[in-house]
PDB file of C-alpha atoms in Angstrom:
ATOM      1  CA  UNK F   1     106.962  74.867 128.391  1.00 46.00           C
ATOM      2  CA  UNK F   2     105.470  72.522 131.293  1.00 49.00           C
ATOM      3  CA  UNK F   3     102.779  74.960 132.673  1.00 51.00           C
ATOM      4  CA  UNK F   4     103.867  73.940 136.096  1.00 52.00           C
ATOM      5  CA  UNK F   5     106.644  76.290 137.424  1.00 52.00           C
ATOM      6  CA  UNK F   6     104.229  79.020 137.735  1.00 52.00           C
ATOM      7  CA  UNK F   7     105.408  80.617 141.092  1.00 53.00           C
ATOM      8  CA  UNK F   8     108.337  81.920 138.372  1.00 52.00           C
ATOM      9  CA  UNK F   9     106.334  84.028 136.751  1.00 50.00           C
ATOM     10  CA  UNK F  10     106.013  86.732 139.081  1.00 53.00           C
ATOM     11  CA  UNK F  11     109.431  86.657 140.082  1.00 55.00           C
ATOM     12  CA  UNK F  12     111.361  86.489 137.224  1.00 57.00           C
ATOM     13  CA  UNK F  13     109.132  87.946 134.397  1.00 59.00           C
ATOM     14  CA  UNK F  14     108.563  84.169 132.567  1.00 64.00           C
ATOM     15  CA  UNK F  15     105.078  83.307 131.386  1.00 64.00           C
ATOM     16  CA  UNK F  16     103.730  79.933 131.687  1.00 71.00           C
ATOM     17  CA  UNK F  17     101.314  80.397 128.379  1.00 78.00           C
ATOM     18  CA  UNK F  18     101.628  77.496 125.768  1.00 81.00           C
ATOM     19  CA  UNK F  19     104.064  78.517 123.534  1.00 80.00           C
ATOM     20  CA  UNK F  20     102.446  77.080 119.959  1.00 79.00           C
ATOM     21  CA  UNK F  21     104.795  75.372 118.621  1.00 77.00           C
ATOM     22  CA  UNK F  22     103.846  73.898 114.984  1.00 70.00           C
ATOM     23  CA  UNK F  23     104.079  70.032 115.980  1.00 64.00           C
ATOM     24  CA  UNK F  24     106.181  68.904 118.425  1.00 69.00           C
ATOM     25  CA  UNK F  25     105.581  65.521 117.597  1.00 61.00           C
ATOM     26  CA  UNK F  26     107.260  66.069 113.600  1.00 55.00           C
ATOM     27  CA  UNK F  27     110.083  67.511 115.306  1.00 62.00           C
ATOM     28  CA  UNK F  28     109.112  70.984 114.416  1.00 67.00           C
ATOM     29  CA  UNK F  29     109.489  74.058 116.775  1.00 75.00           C
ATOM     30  CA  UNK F  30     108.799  76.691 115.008  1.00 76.00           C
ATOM     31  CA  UNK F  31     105.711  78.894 116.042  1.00 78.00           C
ATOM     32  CA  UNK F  32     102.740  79.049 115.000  1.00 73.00           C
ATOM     33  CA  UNK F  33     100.659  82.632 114.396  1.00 66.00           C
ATOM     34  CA  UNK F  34      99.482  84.005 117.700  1.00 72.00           C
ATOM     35  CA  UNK F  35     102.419  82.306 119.931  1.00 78.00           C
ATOM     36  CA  UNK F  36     103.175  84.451 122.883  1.00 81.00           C
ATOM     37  CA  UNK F  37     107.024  83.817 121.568  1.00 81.00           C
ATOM     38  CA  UNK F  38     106.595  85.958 118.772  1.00 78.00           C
ATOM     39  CA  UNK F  39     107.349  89.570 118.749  1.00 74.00           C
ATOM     40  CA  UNK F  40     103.689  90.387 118.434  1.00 69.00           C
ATOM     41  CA  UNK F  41     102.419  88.180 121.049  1.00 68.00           C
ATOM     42  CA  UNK F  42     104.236  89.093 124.092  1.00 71.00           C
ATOM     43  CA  UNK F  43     104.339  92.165 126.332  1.00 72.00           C
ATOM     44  CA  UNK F  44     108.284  92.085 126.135  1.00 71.00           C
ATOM     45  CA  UNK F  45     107.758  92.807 122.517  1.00 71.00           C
ATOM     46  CA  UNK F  46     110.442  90.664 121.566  1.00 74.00           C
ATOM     47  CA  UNK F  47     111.076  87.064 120.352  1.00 76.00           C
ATOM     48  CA  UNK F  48     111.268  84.315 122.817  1.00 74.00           C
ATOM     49  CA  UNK F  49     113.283  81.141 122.010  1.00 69.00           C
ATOM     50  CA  UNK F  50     116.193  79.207 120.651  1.00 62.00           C
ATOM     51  CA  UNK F  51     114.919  78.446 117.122  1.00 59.00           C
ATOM     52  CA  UNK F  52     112.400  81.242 116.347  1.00 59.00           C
ATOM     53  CA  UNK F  53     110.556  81.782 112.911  1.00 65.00           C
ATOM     54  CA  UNK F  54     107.373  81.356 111.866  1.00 65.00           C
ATOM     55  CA  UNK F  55     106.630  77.501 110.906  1.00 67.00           C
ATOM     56  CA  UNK F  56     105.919  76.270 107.495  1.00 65.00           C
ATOM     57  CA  UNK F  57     102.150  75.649 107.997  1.00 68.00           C
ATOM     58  CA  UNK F  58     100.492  74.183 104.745  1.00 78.00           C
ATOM     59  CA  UNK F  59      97.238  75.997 104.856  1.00 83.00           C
ATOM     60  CA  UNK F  60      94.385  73.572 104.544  1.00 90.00           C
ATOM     61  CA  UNK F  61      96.337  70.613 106.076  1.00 92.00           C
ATOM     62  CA  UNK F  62      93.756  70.336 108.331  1.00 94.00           C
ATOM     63  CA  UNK F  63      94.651  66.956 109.450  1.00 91.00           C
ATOM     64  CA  UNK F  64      98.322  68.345 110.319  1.00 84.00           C
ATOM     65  CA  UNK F  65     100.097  65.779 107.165  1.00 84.00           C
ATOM     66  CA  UNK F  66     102.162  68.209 105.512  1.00 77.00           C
ATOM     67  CA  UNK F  67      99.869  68.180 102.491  1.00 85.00           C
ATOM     68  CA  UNK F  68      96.659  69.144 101.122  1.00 93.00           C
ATOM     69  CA  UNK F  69      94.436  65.864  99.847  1.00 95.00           C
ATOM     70  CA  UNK F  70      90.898  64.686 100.247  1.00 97.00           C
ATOM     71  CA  UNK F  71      91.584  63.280 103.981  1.00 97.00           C
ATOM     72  CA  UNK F  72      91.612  67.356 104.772  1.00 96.00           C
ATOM     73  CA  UNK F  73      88.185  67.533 103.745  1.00 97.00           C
ATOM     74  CA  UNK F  74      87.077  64.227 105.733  1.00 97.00           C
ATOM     75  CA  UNK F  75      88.921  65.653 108.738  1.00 97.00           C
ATOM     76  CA  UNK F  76      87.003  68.902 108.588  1.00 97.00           C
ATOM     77  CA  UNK F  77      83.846  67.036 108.270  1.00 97.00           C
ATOM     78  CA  UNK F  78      84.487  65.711 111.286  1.00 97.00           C
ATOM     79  CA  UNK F  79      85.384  68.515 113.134  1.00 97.00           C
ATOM     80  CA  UNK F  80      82.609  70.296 112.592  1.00 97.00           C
ATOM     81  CA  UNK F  81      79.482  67.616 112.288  1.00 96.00           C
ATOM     82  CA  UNK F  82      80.847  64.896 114.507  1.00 94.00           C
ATOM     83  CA  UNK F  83      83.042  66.354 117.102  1.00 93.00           C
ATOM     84  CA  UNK F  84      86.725  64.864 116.084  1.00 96.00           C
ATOM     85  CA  UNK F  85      89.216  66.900 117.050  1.00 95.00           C
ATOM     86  CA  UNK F  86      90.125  70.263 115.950  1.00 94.00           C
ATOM     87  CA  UNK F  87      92.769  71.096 113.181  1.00 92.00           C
ATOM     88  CA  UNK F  88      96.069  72.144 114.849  1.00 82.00           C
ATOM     89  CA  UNK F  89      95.260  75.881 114.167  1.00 80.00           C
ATOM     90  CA  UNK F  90      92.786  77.999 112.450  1.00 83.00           C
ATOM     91  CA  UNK F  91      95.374  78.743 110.161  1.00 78.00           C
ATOM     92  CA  UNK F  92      95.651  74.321 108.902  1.00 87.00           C
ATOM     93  CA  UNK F  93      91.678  74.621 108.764  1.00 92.00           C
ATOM     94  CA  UNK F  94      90.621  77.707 107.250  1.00 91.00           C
ATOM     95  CA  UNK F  95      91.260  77.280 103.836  1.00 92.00           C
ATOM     96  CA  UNK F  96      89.016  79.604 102.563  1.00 91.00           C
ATOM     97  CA  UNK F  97      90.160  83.187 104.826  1.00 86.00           C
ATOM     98  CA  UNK F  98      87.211  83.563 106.330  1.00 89.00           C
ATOM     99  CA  UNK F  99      88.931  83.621 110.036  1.00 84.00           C
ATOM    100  CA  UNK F 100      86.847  80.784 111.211  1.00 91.00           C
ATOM    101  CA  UNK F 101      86.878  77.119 110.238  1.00 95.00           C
ATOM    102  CA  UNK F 102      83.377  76.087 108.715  1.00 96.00           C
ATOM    103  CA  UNK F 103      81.328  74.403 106.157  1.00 97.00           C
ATOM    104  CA  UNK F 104      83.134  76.602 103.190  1.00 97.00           C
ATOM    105  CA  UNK F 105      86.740  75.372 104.007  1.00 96.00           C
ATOM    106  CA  UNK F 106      85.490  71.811 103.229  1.00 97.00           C
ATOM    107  CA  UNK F 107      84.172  73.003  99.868  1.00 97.00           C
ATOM    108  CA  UNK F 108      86.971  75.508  99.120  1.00 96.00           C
ATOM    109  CA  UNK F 109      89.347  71.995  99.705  1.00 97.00           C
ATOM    110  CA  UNK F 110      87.089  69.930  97.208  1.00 97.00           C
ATOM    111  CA  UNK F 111      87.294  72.581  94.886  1.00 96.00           C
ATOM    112  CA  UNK F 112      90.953  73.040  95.035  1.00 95.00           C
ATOM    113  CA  UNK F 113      91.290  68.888  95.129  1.00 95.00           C
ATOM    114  CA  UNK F 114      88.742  67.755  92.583  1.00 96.00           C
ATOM    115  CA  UNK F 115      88.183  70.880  90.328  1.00 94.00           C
ATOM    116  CA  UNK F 116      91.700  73.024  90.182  1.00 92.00           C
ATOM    117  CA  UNK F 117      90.175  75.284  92.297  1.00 93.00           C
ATOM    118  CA  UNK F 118      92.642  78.147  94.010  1.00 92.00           C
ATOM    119  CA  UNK F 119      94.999  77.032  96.410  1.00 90.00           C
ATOM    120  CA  UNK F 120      94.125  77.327  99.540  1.00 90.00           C
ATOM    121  CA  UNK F 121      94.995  80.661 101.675  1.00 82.00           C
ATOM    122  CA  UNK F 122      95.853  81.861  98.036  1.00 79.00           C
ATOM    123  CA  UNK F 123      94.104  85.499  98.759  1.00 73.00           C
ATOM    124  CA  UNK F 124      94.941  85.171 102.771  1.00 69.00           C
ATOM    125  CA  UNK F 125      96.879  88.397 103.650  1.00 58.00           C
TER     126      UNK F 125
END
C-alpha cells in the first residue's frame, strides 16, 4: 500500500484504500476489522493479501502495547480531553462495546484494572 499508483486502479481493478494492517511497526500484518482486504470489506468479496487473518487485537490496549494496564486509561484520557492521538482502532479503545470510544471505556478499564471488573470486550459480539 503507497496510495500513490492510483492511475492502476481503473485499469487493473486494484484499490489504493489503506489496507489496516494491525501495526506495521511490531511487525504485524494482519488486518484489522473493517480492512478493505477482508472478505467483507471489498467489492471482490474475497481476501486480499499474502498473510491474511484477522490480527490479535487486545481489546482495550488503547495505547497499542499488547496489554491492558493503567497507561490505557491515561491514553484514553488523552484522547478524548486533550487531543493526543487516537487509539489504533475503535476496536483497542472501546472497551466497553458501546461502538464509540468515550468517557465509559476509561471507567470500564479502571474497573477491570483496579476492581476485577470484566475484561474488556468480554460481552462484544
Amino acid at each position: 500500500y503507497s496510495g500513490v499508483d492510483t492511475f492502476l486502479t481503473a485499469q487493473y481493478g486494484n484499490f489504493s484504500q489503506d489496507p489496516l494492517f494491525c501495526s506495521v511497526a511490531l511487525g504485524d500484518l494482519g488486518l484489522l476489522f473493517g480492512s478493505p482486504c477482508l472478505y467483507s470489506g471489498n467489492s471482490c468479496q474475497t481476501e486480499i493479501g499474502a498473510t491474511g487473518g484477522y490480527c490479535t487485537v487486545v481489546c482495550g490496549d488503547a495505547n497499542n502495547s499488547w496489554g491492558v494496564n493503567i497507561s490505557d486509561a491515561v491514553f484514553l484520557i488523552d484522547y478524548i480531553f486533550g487531543g493526543g492521538p487516537a487509539p489504533m482502532s475503535t476496536w483497542h479503545g472501546d472497551a466497553d462495546c458501546s461502538g464509540q470510544i468515550t468517557v465509559s471505556d476509561v471507567v470500564y478499564l479502571i474497573n477491570y484494572i483496579f476492581s476485577g471488573g470484566p475484561v474488556p470486550c468480554e460481552s462484544c459480539p
